[in-house]
XYZ file of C-alpha atoms in Angstrom:
760
model
C -8.548 -31.334 13.257
C -9.409 -28.327 11.029
C -13.125 -28.542 11.805
C -12.709 -28.727 15.549
C -9.927 -25.740 15.915
C -12.117 -23.745 14.040
C -15.225 -24.614 16.020
C -12.954 -24.078 19.095
C -12.121 -20.281 18.083
C -15.861 -19.241 16.571
C -16.929 -20.209 20.026
C -14.407 -18.137 21.683
C -15.204 -15.356 19.406
C -18.740 -15.308 19.802
C -18.916 -15.748 23.247
C -16.796 -11.933 23.815
C -19.706 -10.338 22.132
C -21.271 -9.762 25.313
C -18.625 -8.039 27.134
C -17.737 -5.429 24.431
C -18.710 -2.126 24.587
C -21.029 -0.005 22.298
C -19.872 3.870 22.177
C -21.907 6.684 20.783
C -21.174 9.351 18.356
C -20.700 12.645 20.004
C -21.129 14.707 16.849
C -23.573 14.400 14.094
C -25.226 16.857 11.581
C -28.067 17.014 8.945
C -27.221 16.984 5.104
C -29.719 18.642 3.138
C -31.005 17.716 -0.616
C -30.254 20.626 -2.718
C -31.606 21.557 -5.872
C -28.987 22.013 -8.862
C -25.019 21.701 -8.582
C -22.722 24.226 -6.417
C -19.609 25.518 -7.928
C -17.040 27.662 -6.290
C -18.651 30.312 -8.402
C -21.353 30.359 -5.417
C -18.975 31.093 -2.950
C -17.332 34.353 -4.328
C -15.036 36.062 -1.628
C -14.830 32.472 0.262
C -18.731 32.945 1.791
C -21.966 31.709 0.506
C -22.917 34.373 -2.275
C -26.209 32.615 -3.959
C -29.235 31.086 -2.497
C -27.888 27.315 -3.391
C -24.958 28.174 -1.266
C -27.141 29.410 1.658
C -28.940 26.047 1.575
C -25.988 23.681 2.344
C -25.077 22.823 5.489
C -22.316 24.508 7.032
C -19.161 22.499 9.322
C -16.666 24.508 10.746
C -14.650 24.507 14.040
C -11.422 22.137 13.148
C -9.475 20.888 15.863
C -5.323 19.984 15.907
C -4.461 16.172 15.673
C -0.971 17.065 15.103
C 1.111 18.944 16.190
C -0.936 20.109 19.527
C -3.613 17.449 19.724
C -7.262 18.776 21.081
C -6.196 22.709 20.353
C -8.158 24.654 17.922
C -6.801 24.869 14.515
C -4.279 27.690 13.593
C -6.268 28.535 10.554
C -9.766 28.304 9.886
C -11.790 26.184 7.302
C -15.173 25.856 6.673
C -16.827 22.954 4.626
C -20.198 23.390 3.089
C -22.104 20.179 2.355
C -25.382 18.716 0.233
C -26.677 16.132 -2.040
C -28.915 15.913 -4.773
C -30.241 12.595 -6.415
C -26.971 11.477 -8.004
C -23.575 13.537 -6.341
C -22.537 14.424 -3.036
C -20.833 17.799 -2.783
C -18.686 19.110 -0.278
C -17.067 22.949 -0.703
C -14.144 23.855 1.685
C -13.059 27.510 2.389
C -9.321 27.068 3.727
C -8.518 30.363 5.227
C -4.770 31.124 5.525
C -3.561 34.248 7.683
C -0.569 33.768 5.185
C -1.604 32.528 1.567
C 1.699 33.383 -0.116
C 2.906 30.055 1.801
C 0.290 27.994 0.570
C 1.628 24.979 -1.057
C 0.032 24.354 -4.415
C 1.630 22.477 -7.462
C 0.054 21.085 -10.961
C 1.063 17.538 -10.725
C -0.312 14.234 -11.899
C -3.032 12.528 -10.002
C -2.306 11.290 -6.324
C 1.247 12.721 -6.545
C 0.321 15.196 -4.078
C 2.866 15.052 -1.290
C 4.068 18.079 0.485
C 0.947 20.300 -0.944
C -1.523 21.659 1.196
C -4.745 19.591 0.929
C -8.122 19.178 2.534
C -9.650 15.722 2.771
C -13.213 14.065 2.994
C -13.681 10.563 4.572
C -16.977 8.655 4.328
C -17.996 5.661 6.144
C -20.952 4.973 3.971
C -21.958 1.523 5.652
C -21.539 3.172 9.059
C -19.680 0.280 9.938
C -16.859 2.295 11.753
C -14.561 -0.935 9.715
C -13.875 1.018 6.310
C -14.598 4.165 4.399
C -13.808 5.984 1.059
C -11.065 8.891 1.276
C -10.901 11.822 -1.127
C -8.291 14.398 -1.184
C -7.568 17.223 -3.103
C -4.855 20.072 -3.283
C -5.706 24.293 -3.698
C -5.554 23.501 -7.292
C -7.935 20.578 -7.527
C -5.441 17.850 -7.999
C -7.168 14.469 -6.907
C -6.080 11.592 -4.506
C -8.349 8.850 -3.269
C -7.905 6.046 -1.049
C -9.701 3.174 0.722
C -9.429 3.281 4.435
C -9.036 0.360 6.790
C -9.158 -0.035 10.507
C -6.838 -2.659 12.179
C -3.209 -3.725 12.121
C -3.369 -5.974 9.005
C -1.317 -5.079 6.125
C -4.215 -3.681 4.276
C -4.941 -1.413 7.634
C -4.718 2.315 6.877
C -5.071 4.154 3.414
C -5.137 1.591 0.765
C -4.246 3.804 -2.699
C -5.256 1.343 -5.396
C -8.728 2.859 -5.135
C -9.324 4.435 -8.147
C -12.647 6.365 -8.191
C -14.275 8.730 -10.896
C -15.129 12.280 -9.171
C -14.451 15.930 -9.762
C -12.454 18.290 -8.143
C -11.544 21.836 -8.720
C -9.536 24.495 -6.743
C -8.559 27.789 -6.667
C -5.930 30.001 -4.899
C -7.587 33.329 -3.440
C -6.393 36.175 -1.612
C -7.692 34.776 1.668
C -6.658 31.279 1.125
C -8.202 28.758 -1.101
C -11.103 26.809 -2.053
C -11.926 23.340 -2.966
C -14.870 21.881 -4.713
C -15.136 18.012 -4.612
C -18.398 16.447 -6.346
C -18.499 12.717 -5.926
C -21.101 10.701 -8.016
C -22.834 8.317 -5.958
C -22.210 5.439 -8.480
C -18.454 5.635 -7.595
C -19.730 4.874 -4.061
C -20.910 1.422 -2.292
C -23.835 1.781 0.338
C -26.776 0.219 1.910
C -30.011 -0.336 0.097
C -32.498 1.632 1.729
C -34.710 4.965 1.766
C -32.522 6.646 4.172
C -29.008 6.622 4.868
C -26.679 7.013 7.807
C -23.359 7.692 7.104
C -19.907 8.828 9.152
C -17.954 11.187 7.966
C -14.927 13.392 8.659
C -13.498 16.376 7.150
C -9.578 17.249 7.257
C -7.264 19.800 6.361
C -3.625 19.766 6.183
C -0.757 22.529 6.179
C 2.620 21.054 5.583
C 4.574 24.076 6.491
C 3.296 23.970 9.723
C 3.377 20.386 10.411
C -0.497 20.471 11.125
C -3.315 18.165 10.611
C -6.879 19.615 11.772
C -10.091 17.503 11.759
C -13.822 17.672 12.230
C -14.969 16.297 14.234
C -11.919 16.007 16.661
C -9.864 12.872 15.925
C -7.601 12.579 18.977
C -4.260 10.322 19.132
C -5.323 9.838 22.703
C -8.166 7.517 21.009
C -7.828 4.194 19.051
C -9.474 4.155 15.855
C -10.468 6.832 13.104
C -13.827 5.969 12.101
C -15.396 5.581 15.678
C -14.369 9.448 16.148
C -16.234 10.426 12.769
C -19.327 12.308 12.870
C -22.918 10.684 11.961
C -24.580 12.246 9.266
C -28.334 11.805 8.663
C -30.548 13.270 5.866
C -29.766 11.570 2.929
C -33.320 10.027 1.544
C -34.153 8.116 -1.877
C -30.570 7.999 -3.119
C -28.993 4.972 -4.780
C -26.137 4.474 -6.453
C -28.047 2.128 -9.075
C -27.942 -1.230 -11.276
C -25.101 0.915 -13.233
C -22.043 -0.522 -14.823
C -18.519 0.072 -16.101
C -16.970 -1.241 -19.176
C -13.299 -0.716 -19.969
C -11.710 -2.041 -23.064
C -8.273 -1.366 -23.567
C -5.624 -1.836 -26.570
C -1.967 -2.423 -25.762
C 0.749 -2.773 -28.286
C 4.660 -2.704 -28.510
C 7.686 -3.333 -30.498
C 10.326 -5.096 -28.634
C 13.999 -5.485 -29.476
C 15.665 -7.565 -26.851
C 18.332 -9.920 -26.004
C 17.383 -13.603 -26.250
C 19.897 -15.982 -24.210
C 18.384 -19.204 -25.378
C 18.467 -18.316 -28.915
C 19.900 -21.217 -31.695
C 23.720 -20.712 -31.672
C 24.006 -18.631 -28.734
C 22.587 -15.331 -27.348
C 21.231 -13.043 -30.392
C 18.737 -10.247 -30.523
C 15.484 -10.768 -31.589
C 12.952 -8.328 -32.764
C 9.196 -8.670 -32.184
C 5.860 -6.977 -32.113
C 2.828 -7.979 -29.523
C -0.367 -6.613 -29.376
C -3.297 -7.170 -26.616
C -6.767 -6.548 -26.441
C -8.805 -7.089 -23.585
C -12.059 -5.828 -21.460
C -12.762 -5.141 -17.679
C -16.199 -4.639 -16.468
C -17.653 -3.875 -12.972
C -21.804 -4.341 -12.707
C -23.328 -2.731 -9.863
C -26.430 -4.413 -7.959
C -28.653 -2.643 -5.490
C -26.238 -0.295 -4.376
C -23.354 -2.499 -2.489
C -23.041 -5.714 -4.719
C -20.380 -5.473 -7.405
C -19.450 -7.876 -10.128
C -15.981 -7.796 -11.859
C -15.149 -9.615 -15.157
C -11.955 -9.580 -16.913
C -11.211 -11.007 -20.276
C -7.396 -11.085 -21.316
C -7.118 -8.557 -18.135
C -5.453 -5.275 -18.195
C -2.129 -6.312 -16.311
C 0.099 -3.850 -18.465
C 1.816 -1.880 -15.645
C 2.805 1.874 -16.866
C 3.971 2.964 -13.453
C 7.409 0.794 -12.074
C 7.837 -0.282 -8.547
C 10.005 1.756 -6.169
C 13.591 0.478 -5.549
C 13.971 -1.832 -3.059
C 17.401 -3.310 -2.168
C 17.167 -7.011 -2.826
C 20.867 -8.331 -2.369
C 21.537 -10.316 0.520
C 17.895 -10.828 1.894
C 17.081 -13.989 3.546
C 13.225 -13.448 2.850
C 11.239 -12.174 -0.117
C 10.736 -8.443 -0.822
C 7.067 -7.272 -0.814
C 5.781 -4.792 -3.751
C 2.547 -3.392 -3.857
C -0.233 -4.713 -5.939
C -1.110 -2.034 -8.422
C -3.279 -4.135 -11.187
C -7.180 -2.965 -11.448
C -8.743 -6.104 -11.329
C -7.951 -6.611 -7.883
C -8.850 -2.858 -6.624
C -12.473 -3.139 -5.717
C -13.033 -4.208 -1.972
C -9.294 -5.138 -1.693
C -9.435 -5.105 2.197
C -12.489 -7.432 2.039
C -9.603 -10.387 1.803
C -7.270 -8.614 4.261
C -6.269 -10.489 7.385
C -3.394 -9.989 9.825
C -1.701 -12.899 8.345
C -1.261 -12.187 4.575
C -3.381 -15.092 3.024
C -4.278 -13.239 -0.191
C -1.289 -11.924 -1.905
C -2.427 -11.127 -5.566
C 1.021 -10.434 -7.013
C 1.094 -14.581 -6.827
C -1.400 -14.717 -9.726
C 0.845 -13.667 -12.488
C -0.221 -14.255 -15.882
C -4.382 -14.611 -15.847
C -6.479 -15.312 -18.950
C -9.488 -14.336 -17.541
C -11.185 -13.759 -13.861
C -14.443 -12.808 -11.955
C -14.641 -11.357 -8.596
C -17.998 -10.670 -6.428
C -17.986 -8.589 -3.655
C -20.212 -6.817 -1.714
C -22.081 -5.730 1.884
C -25.678 -5.940 3.240
C -26.211 -4.625 6.563
C -23.537 -6.243 8.905
C -22.644 -8.964 6.700
C -19.653 -8.803 3.944
C -18.817 -11.500 1.175
C -16.307 -11.736 -1.398
C -15.364 -14.316 -4.019
C -12.572 -14.420 -6.704
C -12.596 -16.974 -9.523
C -9.297 -16.522 -11.960
C -6.721 -18.765 -13.444
C -3.041 -18.235 -14.011
C -1.191 -19.276 -17.265
C 2.547 -18.373 -15.914
C 3.139 -21.776 -14.228
C 3.043 -23.397 -17.909
C 4.729 -20.646 -19.972
C 8.462 -20.871 -20.807
C 8.562 -24.885 -20.201
C 9.929 -27.614 -22.652
C 7.111 -29.570 -24.060
C 8.595 -32.641 -22.001
C 7.954 -31.010 -18.990
C 4.633 -32.244 -17.154
C 3.678 -28.671 -16.557
C 4.056 -27.223 -20.086
C 1.256 -25.096 -20.632
C -0.588 -26.059 -17.497
C -2.202 -23.487 -15.857
C -3.197 -22.995 -12.093
C -6.688 -22.360 -11.356
C -7.485 -20.115 -8.047
C -10.561 -19.785 -6.021
C -10.645 -17.279 -3.111
C -13.902 -16.888 -0.943
C -14.206 -14.283 1.998
C -17.212 -13.590 4.603
C -17.606 -11.658 7.594
C -20.110 -9.892 10.249
C -19.465 -6.494 11.909
C -21.271 -5.912 15.107
C -21.195 -3.181 17.928
C -18.345 -0.710 17.357
C -15.293 -2.015 14.853
C -15.838 -5.417 15.846
C -15.631 -8.325 13.222
C -15.636 -12.189 12.759
C -14.935 -13.726 9.569
C -13.575 -16.483 7.755
C -11.612 -17.084 4.450
C -10.998 -19.856 2.059
C -8.521 -20.118 -0.786
C -7.784 -23.058 -3.098
C -5.266 -23.171 -5.789
C -4.969 -26.152 -8.063
C -2.163 -26.896 -10.537
C -1.979 -30.220 -12.480
C -2.314 -33.081 -9.775
C -1.690 -30.776 -6.946
C -3.597 -28.279 -4.645
C -3.219 -25.934 -1.672
C -6.221 -25.247 0.448
C -5.865 -22.615 3.182
C -8.977 -22.232 5.397
C -9.085 -19.465 8.444
C -11.297 -17.744 10.719
C -10.436 -14.385 12.349
C -11.786 -11.541 14.568
C -11.199 -7.984 15.598
C -12.777 -6.910 18.744
C -12.710 -3.186 20.271
C -12.168 -3.853 24.082
C -12.556 0.211 25.048
C -11.359 3.435 23.868
C -7.702 2.065 23.582
C -7.359 -1.266 23.584
C -8.098 -3.527 20.554
C -7.412 -7.144 19.937
C -7.620 -9.708 17.243
C -7.054 -13.552 16.435
C -6.745 -15.789 13.751
C -6.696 -19.703 13.143
C -5.296 -20.994 9.830
C -5.350 -24.580 8.670
C -3.832 -25.583 5.657
C -3.519 -28.616 3.116
C -1.343 -29.021 0.463
C -0.726 -31.862 -2.162
C 2.404 -31.625 -4.407
C 2.419 -31.946 -7.829
C 4.550 -34.647 -7.779
C 3.316 -38.228 -6.969
C 6.370 -39.051 -5.107
C 5.405 -36.543 -2.509
C 3.019 -37.165 0.364
C 0.034 -34.859 1.021
C 0.870 -32.390 4.113
C -1.032 -30.312 6.532
C -0.037 -27.150 8.985
C -1.665 -24.534 11.077
C -0.771 -21.259 12.342
C -2.300 -19.210 15.267
C -1.895 -15.399 15.434
C -3.173 -13.537 18.315
C -2.688 -9.943 18.596
C -3.752 -7.277 21.435
C -2.976 -3.217 21.131
C -3.418 -0.364 22.819
C -3.331 3.013 21.397
C -3.234 6.406 23.382
C -1.851 9.967 23.706
C 1.243 8.785 26.222
C 1.375 4.998 25.985
C 1.163 2.814 22.846
C 1.984 -0.691 23.061
C 1.529 -4.128 21.382
C 1.675 -7.683 21.908
C 1.483 -10.660 19.204
C 1.939 -14.099 19.199
C 2.429 -16.469 16.047
C 2.359 -20.032 15.937
C 3.055 -21.849 12.611
C 3.393 -25.562 12.419
C 6.163 -27.428 10.136
C 3.618 -28.313 7.395
C 1.754 -24.560 7.040
C 2.213 -23.426 3.463
C -0.045 -20.950 1.824
C 0.694 -20.709 -1.932
C -1.419 -17.569 -2.386
C -0.006 -16.057 0.628
C 2.953 -13.724 1.873
C 4.935 -15.065 4.823
C 7.682 -12.833 6.273
C 10.121 -14.065 9.009
C 7.473 -14.215 11.612
C 4.819 -15.987 9.513
C 7.221 -18.934 8.118
C 6.393 -22.627 8.791
C 8.185 -24.476 12.053
C 8.234 -20.907 14.124
C 6.722 -19.728 17.394
C 7.468 -15.987 17.758
C 6.545 -13.087 20.180
C 6.662 -9.750 19.558
C 6.379 -6.898 22.030
C 6.597 -3.080 21.636
C 6.121 0.134 23.885
C 6.169 3.694 22.936
C 5.846 6.613 25.542
C 5.212 9.972 24.022
C 6.104 13.069 25.674
C 4.602 16.868 24.676
C 6.522 19.329 26.259
C 5.073 22.763 26.557
C 6.616 26.051 25.643
C 9.222 24.037 23.639
C 10.168 23.991 20.185
C 9.831 20.390 20.279
C 6.354 19.191 19.603
C 6.772 15.717 20.480
C 9.306 13.266 21.605
C 9.284 9.495 22.070
C 11.085 6.635 23.222
C 10.276 3.037 21.868
C 11.068 -0.361 22.814
C 10.368 -3.437 21.172
C 11.838 -7.025 21.364
C 11.142 -10.428 18.754
C 11.748 -13.614 19.866
C 11.471 -16.754 17.533
C 11.984 -20.387 18.174
C 10.999 -23.745 16.343
C 9.141 -26.709 16.949
C 12.068 -27.884 19.105
C 12.475 -25.115 21.237
C 15.491 -23.587 19.530
C 15.773 -20.103 19.698
C 16.285 -19.221 15.852
C 15.912 -15.372 15.758
C 15.792 -12.534 18.463
C 15.886 -8.910 18.136
C 15.862 -6.172 20.876
C 15.600 -2.605 19.849
C 15.190 1.014 21.392
C 14.972 4.481 20.059
C 14.126 7.913 20.827
C 12.065 10.171 18.279
C 12.085 13.901 18.236
C 9.808 15.955 16.191
C 9.433 19.517 15.394
C 7.266 21.894 13.085
C 8.887 20.760 9.781
C 11.735 18.317 11.006
C 12.081 14.787 12.894
C 14.965 12.982 14.147
C 15.130 9.446 15.085
C 18.150 7.289 16.517
C 17.750 3.565 17.296
C 19.858 0.738 18.714
C 19.300 -2.839 17.658
C 20.881 -6.385 18.760
C 20.168 -9.286 16.618
C 20.618 -12.782 17.355
C 20.042 -15.280 14.363
C 20.282 -18.952 14.191
C 21.012 -20.702 10.853
C 19.989 -24.440 11.086
C 21.518 -27.140 8.657
C 18.236 -26.805 6.734
C 18.552 -23.164 6.110
C 21.979 -23.290 4.546
C 23.554 -26.117 2.286
C 26.764 -26.842 3.816
C 26.524 -26.043 7.578
C 27.271 -29.238 9.566
C 25.261 -28.076 12.462
C 22.875 -25.350 13.912
C 25.170 -21.994 14.321
C 24.422 -18.856 16.157
C 25.112 -15.451 14.630
C 24.971 -12.002 16.736
C 25.265 -8.617 15.104
C 23.690 -4.921 15.678
C 22.859 -1.820 13.894
C 22.927 1.949 14.994
C 20.282 3.927 13.001
C 20.086 7.531 12.491
C 16.987 9.034 10.238
C 16.358 12.757 9.545
C 13.259 14.586 7.686
C 12.908 17.867 6.814
C 9.978 20.093 5.037
C 10.784 23.439 5.851
C 11.265 24.389 2.429
C 7.894 25.103 0.304
C 10.151 23.415 -2.670
C 11.994 20.814 -1.141
C 11.768 17.490 1.269
C 14.479 15.291 2.082
C 14.788 12.329 4.156
C 18.129 10.550 4.965
C 18.846 7.201 6.455
C 21.798 5.850 7.853
C 22.812 2.255 9.314
C 26.287 1.080 10.437
C 26.989 -1.796 12.585
C 27.137 -5.513 11.457
C 25.011 -7.817 9.734
C 24.885 -11.212 8.481
C 26.404 -12.411 4.991
C 23.915 -14.554 3.308
C 25.801 -14.616 0.069
C 29.008 -16.067 0.861
C 31.764 -17.484 -1.681
C 30.952 -20.808 -3.032
C 31.978 -23.276 -0.446
C 31.981 -20.598 2.412
C 29.439 -20.336 5.407
C 27.783 -17.111 6.204
C 29.674 -14.863 8.508
C 29.058 -11.527 10.476
C 30.369 -8.752 8.566
C 30.755 -4.756 8.816
C 27.935 -3.188 7.548
C 26.710 0.373 6.187
C 23.637 1.338 4.392
C 22.543 4.766 3.121
C 18.995 5.754 2.169
C 18.433 9.200 0.590
C 15.011 10.782 -0.753
C 14.571 14.218 -2.063
C 11.647 15.465 -3.596
C 12.225 18.981 -5.345
C 9.776 21.389 -6.917
C 11.961 23.854 -8.918
C 8.955 25.497 -10.468
C 4.979 24.425 -9.914
C 4.765 22.075 -12.875
C 7.550 20.098 -12.414
C 8.127 17.176 -9.851
C 11.408 15.725 -9.311
C 11.996 12.726 -6.856
C 15.423 11.431 -6.556
C 16.196 8.459 -4.494
C 19.550 6.699 -3.575
C 20.237 3.399 -1.667
C 23.576 2.235 -0.791
C 24.346 -1.090 1.070
C 28.214 -2.598 1.597
C 29.588 -5.601 3.967
C 33.029 -5.641 4.554
C 35.200 -8.487 6.341
C 35.667 -7.624 9.922
C 39.067 -9.483 9.902
C 40.754 -7.346 7.269
C 37.938 -4.516 6.252
C 38.105 -6.324 2.671
C 34.510 -5.434 1.024
C 32.497 -8.468 0.449
C 30.214 -6.561 -1.614
C 28.480 -3.260 -2.391
C 25.004 -2.548 -4.195
C 23.590 1.021 -4.836
C 20.791 2.046 -6.911
C 20.035 5.552 -8.077
C 16.878 6.785 -9.523
C 15.908 10.070 -10.768
C 12.205 10.696 -11.424
C 11.175 13.537 -13.349
C 7.254 14.626 -14.227
C 5.965 17.588 -16.092
C 2.723 18.513 -16.001
C 1.371 20.609 -18.718
C -2.168 20.386 -17.991
C -4.247 18.109 -15.403
C -4.822 15.762 -18.020
C -1.306 16.061 -20.062
C 2.130 15.211 -18.789
C 5.479 14.213 -19.541
C 7.370 11.625 -17.267
C 11.094 10.173 -17.432
C 12.429 7.774 -15.291
C 16.680 6.957 -14.969
C 17.612 4.203 -12.849
C 21.161 2.981 -12.441
C 22.046 -0.215 -10.255
C 25.464 -1.148 -9.798
C 26.362 -4.303 -7.514
C 30.320 -5.128 -6.896
C 31.169 -8.569 -5.639
C 34.443 -9.548 -4.295
C 36.319 -12.819 -3.606
C 34.053 -13.329 -0.115
C 30.725 -13.236 -2.000
C 29.149 -15.407 -4.762
C 27.758 -12.102 -5.907
C 28.964 -11.037 -9.546
C 29.601 -7.538 -10.896
C 26.619 -6.422 -12.276
C 25.659 -3.009 -13.795
C 22.126 -1.834 -15.283
C 20.742 1.445 -16.471
C 17.166 1.311 -17.368
C 15.597 4.809 -19.024
C 11.646 5.104 -19.122
C 10.037 7.886 -20.924
C 6.264 8.189 -20.885
C 3.690 10.783 -22.311
C 0.242 10.611 -20.427
C -3.091 11.964 -21.013
C -5.255 10.940 -18.227
C -9.035 12.052 -18.212
C -9.818 9.578 -15.183
C -8.221 6.427 -13.860
C -9.769 4.091 -16.396
C -9.633 6.771 -19.585
C -6.209 7.339 -20.303
C -3.661 7.479 -23.232
C -0.022 6.155 -22.833
C 2.924 6.441 -25.204
C 6.124 5.344 -23.890
C 9.968 4.018 -24.695
C 12.081 1.869 -22.526
C 15.340 0.929 -22.855
C 17.480 -1.090 -20.738
C 21.426 -1.778 -20.502
C 23.532 -4.227 -18.615
C 27.291 -5.335 -18.359
C 27.630 -7.929 -21.017
C 29.504 -8.713 -23.940
C 28.701 -11.325 -27.115
C 32.015 -13.425 -28.016
C 31.581 -15.795 -30.902
C 34.085 -18.787 -31.187
C 33.724 -21.728 -33.481
C 30.343 -20.519 -34.975
C 29.228 -20.353 -31.367
C 28.065 -17.064 -29.541
C 28.583 -17.093 -25.830
C 27.332 -14.090 -23.026
C 30.007 -13.307 -21.067
C 30.176 -10.288 -18.114
C 32.050 -7.029 -19.198
C 32.869 -4.001 -17.637
C 30.953 -1.773 -20.268
C 27.367 -0.916 -20.596
C 25.401 -2.135 -23.338
C 21.805 -2.046 -24.451
C 20.126 -5.546 -23.900
C 16.702 -4.529 -25.132
C 14.146 -1.662 -25.530
C 10.343 -1.292 -26.536
C 7.896 1.152 -27.564
C 4.571 1.248 -26.846
C 1.069 2.456 -26.516
C -1.701 1.961 -24.322
C -5.309 3.309 -24.653
C -8.258 2.626 -22.388
C -11.676 4.055 -22.004
C -14.648 3.940 -19.479
C -18.147 3.337 -20.795
C -20.270 4.215 -17.265
C -23.879 4.429 -16.892
């Protein structure tokens, strides 16, 4: 069955090749090879002032994408580019008619939200599928990412890229200047005598909500890289057979509450030291071998808060760990089959990725010690490790078309989970794209008492992107035996479901109006099981208004959800629940020092955490979300977040539960390298008699001193403290942990982390 289905889809995908269009690039230029390294001093008074500056190619004539697609930029931008044997250079001259309004703050790397910036995007393989993107503020603060075309979860910007490059910026009386110097060894490109790259330049002016590009990047055409310019002229360059070795040291002192201590809960102090190394070897400019021994998975940046109470499905947190960064988009498909946070505690690993011509390949071998940790010696999984293998291959052709396969295997004790997938993405014309994916899984449970089982998933999608009309249609069919232990399956990807999703958005651009754009959107989602029983439906309609620095959105949504006897213990029969919501969202970036976002939801929701013995029910629901970024001075960045959820009984307005999270993140930047960060987070859950949730309070304090030379060479000193509502009572010589109204510290740690990149 597996081989037959894969063969059928492969034939269908290949047969589609002949009908796909190939669109020629409208913009191109030649980049010169220069002698020496240009600096901002070569452009005194924001004009080429030296012989070296005059040898660089000049690009100008930026065009708006937002707010007025196709109109000329309101502020002039010039870019001068050149290269030498080991570095790509770009000098941005960003003129501004009101330079005092330029937003430029000294901040840590990648925390540049709300600042003016310039951007360089390079498709080094001319594949129109992926690219490197580099941004800089007027003060030279860096941001980098990997861009991926498509609609998978990896599509768009992936900021886990951590490239080593140089940037400088300076404010002037006429605007600002930025210099980018990107070492070729930080890029990946074809091995050859002459390079043909695609390139795009951009500038963003937040006070005007203006985004401008060269060449023009229109909202009326699907795709980004297909609208970039061809850059010729780079010859006899190579990133070389270079390497990067990053050893790290991590040590910490802990004092934490051990609930399983002999005699009852007690505090225990301990010391931990960890030493490891990550190594990267590059062959023939584009093939990368990553090795890790005792990998550096100590995460110093905490995850953004998310509401997890009363959630039926898993909440997704992003991957931040360095080992999984290189070419992470290689392993991305529309159905998420590789979610690397499933690998919890590896001891070592190997990754091999690269692209040659139109072919790409990736492989990961890694183990995971987590399944065997914290188990009793009598447990069959005591000290057992999962062994994981992943293989990905693809071929690009035409313009932004790709066919590929993906294989994953996770082995643990006597059990395994194996997944095989083929997928394709096709560009039908300048507005329409389609993609298809067929997946087969084979699972052998660890227990000898359970039989092996198999399943499949079929995922078909067609999208339209245009200036006025945007639409998507998605069909996902998942068999009961489908199981992907390394993947991430939300509501529409879970076993024993067939889902249909359809969305339509209409955009309007009124002339001579304060409104830049208003849109109306409708979407419907419908989900059934293999027996044809409707288990979920959703119908949503909304309106969005966009002004220069303000945005409003309102939505109305109706839900219908069926809980089956297999979904919730105690349900005698399948039960249908109907509920709905009204949403209001507001964003404002008018002030230079403040960005504000407010979301409010009211209506009804399904109570999935009823009291013991009770069944789920529809309850009145209120949700509030507030995010505010405040810069009282140009070195201090304060991000405040507040999340609140409350359910009340519809019968008597009695509160079922409430959950609130308040988080404040303060970062003071002494220099580009030195910064001090403080985070305080408070979470409070209050449960009443109508829920099994208990009252819980938690306060976490996080202090971190950072010295960052580049993403791989850094020194951290940190302190973390956590408090919760508990008390320890002693009776007959035994200690017992009980819930309390007051907060008490349940653990703290002091840590030092140091890493340094040795690169050739």
